[in-house]
Amino acid sequence: MEKNVMRSLELVAKERMEVAHQLSIWGESGDEDVSDITDKLGVLLYEIGELEDQYVDRYDQYRVTMKSIRNIEASVQPSRDRKQKITDQIAQLKYKEPNSPKIVVLEQELVRAEAESLVAEAQLSNITREKVKAAYAYQFDALREHSEKVAIIAGYGKHLLELIDDTPVTPGETRPAYDGYEASKAIIQDCEDSLTNWITQNAAVSSKLSTRARTLSQRRRNNIKARTEGLQQLQGHDLSAQDAPLNDRDSWVPAGQHEYVEDEDDDGEEDDLDAPSHSAVDTEASLNGEHRGRNHDPVMA
């Protein structure tokens, strides 16, 4: 579905640039003021088309980030299927052969499968949250920038329209000579400067939370922070004195009982192969990729 959205955005960008070009061509046959202003409006509309084209690039990066969750889900599915298969086999044996010795063996396999699945599901849960936050934060940042810049262009477009003298004339009356060429050029330059100098911190539109929403959101963030700090403190405690000496091999637990630890490492390697971009570092790198540049005044050329 996101691919379809992206194709639609690409089509809109292309068609808008073509409309801008045709507007400039159409205005050439008009009076001086109409010809000049329609040409400048074509420049602004073409600029919007290029902004939309750039937004498509950033939209695709959001889509790829979300798509990586699907790759992780695919790597987790085999452990889910294995656990379900063993569970079904145990249920079938208990129904047909309640005293079968295979039940004990299958139950032991089920314990190992559940341990393996537990690790995989935890990884999926962590990565899903990381990717959803990264992907949509990136999309909303891109959408905000795109919308603000389109609003800037629309504002300067209105200033251009003020240069057209729409005072009615009687038949045979001659309109005053047009003297707005320098003004229209200055407006276009101001628009370009505003687009170039736009930064998120100076965004004109801001989303302000109500007192209730702000309080509840802050409470949620505080809970997350407290939970994170608690885990960090727990992990920082030295519990080595509670363990048996590791140089005493007789006190070691048999390796077979640690099989789920090996499964955890193997599962992590599989995730890396299936979805190599799930680290926070990779996400940040992909979200800061280069975008296609903007050509200035293509219609006027």
Tab-separated table of C-alpha atoms in Angstrom:
chain	number	residue	atom	x	y	z
A	1	MET	CA	0.000	0.000	0.000
A	2	GLU	CA	2.858	2.401	0.770
A	3	LYS	CA	4.287	1.727	-2.684
A	4	ASN	CA	0.987	2.848	-4.192
A	5	VAL	CA	1.064	6.017	-2.092
A	6	MET	CA	4.605	6.711	-3.241
A	7	ARG	CA	3.717	6.220	-6.908
A	8	SER	CA	0.822	8.656	-6.503
A	9	LEU	CA	3.138	11.239	-4.935
A	10	GLU	CA	5.585	10.831	-7.796
A	11	LEU	CA	2.789	11.370	-10.321
A	12	VAL	CA	1.566	14.496	-8.529
A	13	ALA	CA	5.083	15.953	-8.503
A	14	LYS	CA	5.553	15.273	-12.213
A	15	GLU	CA	2.160	16.662	-13.224
A	16	ARG	CA	2.574	19.786	-11.097
A	17	MET	CA	5.889	20.621	-12.767
A	18	GLU	CA	4.290	20.143	-16.187
A	19	VAL	CA	1.392	22.426	-15.231
A	20	ALA	CA	3.890	25.072	-14.088
A	21	HIS	CA	5.638	24.896	-17.444
A	22	GLN	CA	2.388	25.194	-19.400
A	23	LEU	CA	1.236	28.155	-17.298
A	24	SER	CA	4.385	30.070	-18.233
A	25	ILE	CA	3.901	29.263	-21.929
A	26	TRP	CA	0.252	30.307	-21.848
A	27	GLY	CA	1.008	33.635	-20.163
A	28	GLU	CA	3.544	34.703	-22.791
A	29	SER	CA	0.768	35.846	-25.132
A	30	GLY	CA	-0.911	38.042	-22.503
A	31	ASP	CA	-0.336	41.614	-21.409
A	32	GLU	CA	2.925	42.514	-19.750
A	33	ASP	CA	1.674	42.170	-16.202
A	34	VAL	CA	-0.130	38.878	-16.863
A	35	SER	CA	2.872	37.514	-18.776
A	36	ASP	CA	5.335	38.445	-16.032
A	37	ILE	CA	3.234	37.201	-13.114
A	38	THR	CA	2.193	33.909	-14.734
A	39	ASP	CA	5.841	33.257	-15.535
A	40	LYS	CA	6.790	33.873	-11.891
A	41	LEU	CA	3.853	31.764	-10.687
A	42	GLY	CA	5.135	28.988	-12.912
A	43	VAL	CA	8.460	29.215	-11.093
A	44	LEU	CA	6.739	28.849	-7.718
A	45	LEU	CA	4.543	25.957	-8.843
A	46	TYR	CA	7.564	24.190	-10.296
A	47	GLU	CA	9.272	24.674	-6.949
A	48	ILE	CA	6.351	22.947	-5.218
A	49	GLY	CA	6.678	20.056	-7.670
A	50	GLU	CA	10.348	19.691	-6.804
A	51	LEU	CA	9.554	19.780	-3.079
A	52	GLU	CA	7.061	16.979	-3.653
A	53	ASP	CA	9.697	15.043	-5.566
A	54	GLN	CA	12.110	15.415	-2.648
A	55	TYR	CA	9.385	14.332	-0.234
A	56	VAL	CA	8.976	11.114	-2.234
A	57	ASP	CA	12.633	10.283	-1.588
A	58	ARG	CA	12.213	10.766	2.143
A	59	TYR	CA	8.912	8.898	2.128
A	60	ASP	CA	10.665	5.908	0.608
A	61	GLN	CA	13.220	5.896	3.424
A	62	TYR	CA	10.376	5.841	5.953
A	63	ARG	CA	8.791	2.949	4.052
A	64	VAL	CA	12.024	0.932	3.963
A	65	THR	CA	12.474	1.424	7.710
A	66	MET	CA	8.988	0.064	8.386
A	67	LYS	CA	9.563	-2.764	5.937
A	68	SER	CA	12.533	-3.972	8.007
A	69	ILE	CA	10.068	-4.991	10.754
A	70	ARG	CA	8.551	-7.467	8.330
A	71	ASN	CA	11.964	-9.035	7.761
A	72	ILE	CA	12.432	-9.537	11.500
A	73	GLU	CA	8.950	-11.033	11.792
A	74	ALA	CA	9.851	-13.503	9.059
A	75	SER	CA	12.941	-14.614	10.965
A	76	VAL	CA	10.874	-15.190	14.124
A	77	GLN	CA	8.157	-17.226	12.419
A	78	PRO	CA	10.138	-20.528	12.231
A	79	SER	CA	10.488	-20.642	16.029
A	80	ARG	CA	6.758	-19.991	16.367
A	81	ASP	CA	5.975	-22.769	13.911
A	82	ARG	CA	8.312	-25.213	15.667
A	83	LYS	CA	6.737	-24.561	19.057
A	84	GLN	CA	3.234	-24.942	17.623
A	85	LYS	CA	4.163	-28.171	15.847
A	86	ILE	CA	5.548	-29.752	19.028
A	87	THR	CA	2.493	-28.621	20.994
A	88	ASP	CA	0.200	-30.263	18.430
A	89	GLN	CA	2.227	-33.496	18.522
A	90	ILE	CA	2.000	-33.666	22.312
A	91	ALA	CA	-1.757	-33.080	22.239
A	92	GLN	CA	-2.210	-35.780	19.606
A	93	LEU	CA	-0.139	-38.341	21.534
A	94	LYS	CA	-1.922	-37.598	24.799
A	95	TYR	CA	-5.189	-38.294	23.029
A	96	LYS	CA	-4.140	-41.477	21.192
A	97	GLU	CA	-1.356	-42.873	23.402
A	98	PRO	CA	-1.474	-41.266	26.871
A	99	ASN	CA	1.365	-43.495	28.166
A	100	SER	CA	3.697	-43.053	25.204
A	101	PRO	CA	7.337	-42.369	26.211
A	102	LYS	CA	7.555	-39.918	23.307
A	103	ILE	CA	5.461	-37.454	25.296
A	104	VAL	CA	8.308	-36.856	27.768
A	105	VAL	CA	10.787	-36.331	24.937
A	106	LEU	CA	8.463	-33.932	23.149
A	107	GLU	CA	7.809	-31.985	26.334
A	108	GLN	CA	11.552	-31.501	26.768
A	109	GLU	CA	11.789	-30.311	23.162
A	110	LEU	CA	8.893	-27.956	23.833
A	111	VAL	CA	10.763	-26.404	26.769
A	112	ARG	CA	13.760	-25.737	24.532
A	113	ALA	CA	11.535	-24.416	21.746
A	114	GLU	CA	9.773	-22.062	24.149
A	115	ALA	CA	13.120	-20.750	25.384
A	116	GLU	CA	14.230	-20.149	21.807
A	117	SER	CA	10.939	-18.495	20.967
A	118	LEU	CA	11.142	-16.318	24.071
A	119	VAL	CA	14.444	-14.841	22.919
A	120	ALA	CA	13.194	-14.287	19.365
A	121	GLU	CA	9.955	-12.655	20.515
A	122	ALA	CA	11.858	-10.316	22.837
A	123	GLN	CA	14.106	-9.239	19.978
A	124	LEU	CA	11.097	-8.681	17.734
A	125	SER	CA	9.375	-6.619	20.421
A	126	ASN	CA	12.417	-4.413	20.942
A	127	ILE	CA	13.138	-3.902	17.245
A	128	THR	CA	9.480	-3.210	16.409
A	129	ARG	CA	9.327	-0.346	18.892
A	130	GLU	CA	12.655	1.054	17.724
A	131	LYS	CA	11.691	0.969	14.054
A	132	VAL	CA	8.159	2.344	14.481
A	133	LYS	CA	9.433	5.351	16.425
A	134	ALA	CA	12.321	5.992	14.021
A	135	ALA	CA	10.253	5.573	10.840
A	136	TYR	CA	7.306	7.739	11.803
A	137	ALA	CA	9.449	10.397	13.480
A	138	TYR	CA	11.278	10.669	10.172
A	139	GLN	CA	8.061	10.805	8.138
A	140	PHE	CA	6.487	13.466	10.358
A	141	ASP	CA	9.648	15.582	10.254
A	142	ALA	CA	9.701	15.328	6.449
A	143	LEU	CA	5.980	16.083	6.200
A	144	ARG	CA	6.297	19.075	8.474
A	145	GLU	CA	9.160	20.534	6.475
A	146	HIS	CA	7.348	19.904	3.191
A	147	SER	CA	4.121	21.495	4.413
A	148	GLU	CA	5.850	24.543	5.880
A	149	LYS	CA	7.771	25.167	2.663
A	150	VAL	CA	4.639	24.784	0.525
A	151	ALA	CA	2.936	27.317	2.814
A	152	ILE	CA	5.863	29.704	2.321
A	153	ILE	CA	5.533	29.425	-1.462
A	154	ALA	CA	1.773	29.966	-1.262
A	155	GLY	CA	2.308	33.139	0.736
A	156	TYR	CA	4.728	34.610	-1.777
A	157	GLY	CA	2.389	33.574	-4.583
A	158	LYS	CA	-0.293	35.762	-3.017
A	159	HIS	CA	2.176	38.673	-2.966
A	160	LEU	CA	2.784	38.185	-6.683
A	161	LEU	CA	-0.943	38.365	-7.430
A	162	GLU	CA	-1.094	41.822	-5.821
A	163	LEU	CA	1.092	43.119	-8.675
A	164	ILE	CA	-1.681	42.481	-11.222
A	165	ASP	CA	-3.907	45.524	-11.746
A	166	ASP	CA	-7.425	44.099	-11.987
A	167	THR	CA	-9.163	47.473	-12.096
A	168	PRO	CA	-11.889	47.290	-14.795
A	169	VAL	CA	-11.308	49.408	-17.919
A	170	THR	CA	-13.826	50.681	-20.428
A	171	PRO	CA	-13.594	49.705	-24.106
A	172	GLY	CA	-10.833	51.643	-25.812
A	173	GLU	CA	-9.187	52.655	-22.548
A	174	THR	CA	-5.467	51.834	-22.217
A	175	ARG	CA	-4.107	50.325	-19.012
A	176	PRO	CA	-1.148	52.020	-17.357
A	177	ALA	CA	2.239	50.609	-18.288
A	178	TYR	CA	3.357	47.685	-16.136
A	179	ASP	CA	6.212	48.554	-13.800
A	180	GLY	CA	6.341	45.486	-11.588
A	181	TYR	CA	9.243	43.513	-13.085
A	182	GLU	CA	11.706	44.394	-10.345
A	183	ALA	CA	9.084	43.788	-7.653
A	184	SER	CA	8.238	40.326	-8.992
A	185	LYS	CA	11.916	39.392	-9.171
A	186	ALA	CA	12.419	40.565	-5.606
A	187	ILE	CA	9.460	38.474	-4.416
A	188	ILE	CA	10.874	35.359	-6.085
A	189	GLN	CA	14.257	36.026	-4.490
A	190	ASP	CA	12.675	36.495	-1.076
A	191	CYS	CA	10.832	33.206	-1.520
A	192	GLU	CA	14.034	31.382	-2.417
A	193	ASP	CA	15.796	32.872	0.602
A	194	SER	CA	12.970	31.827	2.905
A	195	LEU	CA	13.063	28.260	1.613
A	196	THR	CA	16.839	28.072	1.910
A	197	ASN	CA	16.917	29.467	5.439
A	198	TRP	CA	13.991	27.445	6.806
A	199	ILE	CA	14.814	25.358	9.869
A	200	THR	CA	12.591	23.265	12.101
A	201	GLN	CA	13.133	25.539	15.100
A	202	ASN	CA	11.538	28.434	13.198
A	203	ALA	CA	8.486	26.491	12.039
A	204	ALA	CA	5.406	28.695	11.957
A	205	VAL	CA	2.999	25.936	12.989
A	206	SER	CA	3.467	24.263	16.360
A	207	SER	CA	1.459	21.502	18.041
A	208	LYS	CA	0.640	22.554	21.590
A	209	LEU	CA	-0.716	19.997	24.031
A	210	SER	CA	-3.493	20.750	26.458
A	211	THR	CA	-2.628	20.750	30.157
A	212	ARG	CA	-4.218	17.318	30.597
A	213	ALA	CA	-2.453	15.788	27.584
A	214	ARG	CA	0.881	17.308	28.633
A	215	THR	CA	0.535	15.987	32.199
A	216	LEU	CA	-0.402	12.478	31.107
A	217	SER	CA	2.358	12.365	28.492
A	218	GLN	CA	4.942	13.560	30.995
A	219	ARG	CA	3.782	10.908	33.467
A	220	ARG	CA	4.267	8.234	30.817
A	221	ARG	CA	7.775	9.496	29.976
A	222	ASN	CA	8.682	9.596	33.663
A	223	ASN	CA	7.547	5.992	34.088
A	224	ILE	CA	9.677	4.884	31.156
A	225	LYS	CA	12.668	6.814	32.476
A	226	ALA	CA	12.300	5.363	35.980
A	227	ARG	CA	12.006	1.843	34.604
A	228	THR	CA	15.111	2.327	32.439
A	229	GLU	CA	17.158	3.724	35.314
A	230	GLY	CA	16.046	0.839	37.525
A	231	LEU	CA	17.250	-1.704	34.978
A	232	GLN	CA	20.562	0.092	34.594
A	233	GLN	CA	21.123	0.069	38.353
A	234	LEU	CA	20.236	-3.622	38.550
A	235	GLN	CA	22.648	-4.472	35.745
A	236	GLY	CA	25.354	-2.437	37.459
A	237	HIS	CA	25.286	-4.463	40.713
A	238	ASP	CA	28.143	-6.904	41.315
A	239	LEU	CA	26.546	-10.284	41.968
A	240	SER	CA	29.664	-12.360	41.388
A	241	ALA	CA	29.928	-13.256	45.086
A	242	GLN	CA	26.652	-15.153	44.843
A	243	ASP	CA	27.963	-17.528	42.170
A	244	ALA	CA	29.927	-20.717	42.684
A	245	PRO	CA	33.646	-20.539	41.740
A	246	LEU	CA	34.010	-21.063	38.027
A	247	ASN	CA	37.354	-22.872	38.431
A	248	ASP	CA	35.531	-25.822	39.966
A	249	ARG	CA	34.371	-27.859	36.943
A	250	ASP	CA	32.363	-30.221	39.143
A	251	SER	CA	30.032	-27.363	39.990
A	252	TRP	CA	29.291	-26.474	36.379
A	253	VAL	CA	25.825	-27.021	34.974
A	254	PRO	CA	25.769	-29.528	32.084
A	255	ALA	CA	26.011	-27.868	28.701
A	256	GLY	CA	22.721	-29.360	27.568
A	257	GLN	CA	20.882	-27.255	30.092
A	258	HIS	CA	22.378	-24.107	28.570
A	259	GLU	CA	21.135	-24.853	25.064
A	260	TYR	CA	18.740	-21.912	25.111
A	261	VAL	CA	21.704	-19.561	25.508
A	262	GLU	CA	23.224	-20.882	22.297
A	263	ASP	CA	19.844	-20.535	20.622
A	264	GLU	CA	19.757	-16.893	21.657
A	265	ASP	CA	23.094	-16.203	19.969
A	266	ASP	CA	22.123	-18.113	16.851
A	267	ASP	CA	18.810	-16.320	16.660
A	268	GLY	CA	20.512	-12.969	16.884
A	269	GLU	CA	22.776	-13.903	13.984
A	270	GLU	CA	19.777	-14.904	11.901
A	271	ASP	CA	18.131	-11.571	12.585
A	272	ASP	CA	21.278	-9.798	11.478
A	273	LEU	CA	21.273	-11.700	8.201
A	274	ASP	CA	17.581	-11.266	7.489
A	275	ALA	CA	17.383	-7.615	8.461
A	276	PRO	CA	20.824	-6.051	8.610
A	277	SER	CA	19.447	-2.576	9.139
A	278	HIS	CA	17.799	-3.025	12.523
A	279	SER	CA	20.418	-1.266	14.623
A	280	ALA	CA	19.846	2.281	15.809
A	281	VAL	CA	23.103	3.379	14.135
A	282	ASP	CA	22.020	2.011	10.766
A	283	THR	CA	18.633	3.674	11.142
A	284	GLU	CA	20.177	7.065	11.805
A	285	ALA	CA	22.529	6.675	8.857
A	286	SER	CA	19.720	5.749	6.477
A	287	LEU	CA	17.504	8.591	7.629
A	288	ASN	CA	20.184	11.178	6.949
A	289	GLY	CA	20.779	10.195	3.327
A	290	GLU	CA	21.319	12.700	0.576
A	291	HIS	CA	18.374	14.009	-1.417
A	292	ARG	CA	18.146	15.236	-4.921
A	293	GLY	CA	18.856	18.958	-5.179
A	294	ARG	CA	16.526	21.670	-6.436
A	295	ASN	CA	17.124	23.544	-9.643
A	296	HIS	CA	16.293	27.219	-9.398
A	297	ASP	CA	13.945	28.958	-11.793
A	298	PRO	CA	13.739	26.092	-14.334
A	299	VAL	CA	10.678	27.579	-16.006
A	300	MET	CA	12.238	30.953	-16.621
A	301	ALA	CA	15.180	29.272	-18.320
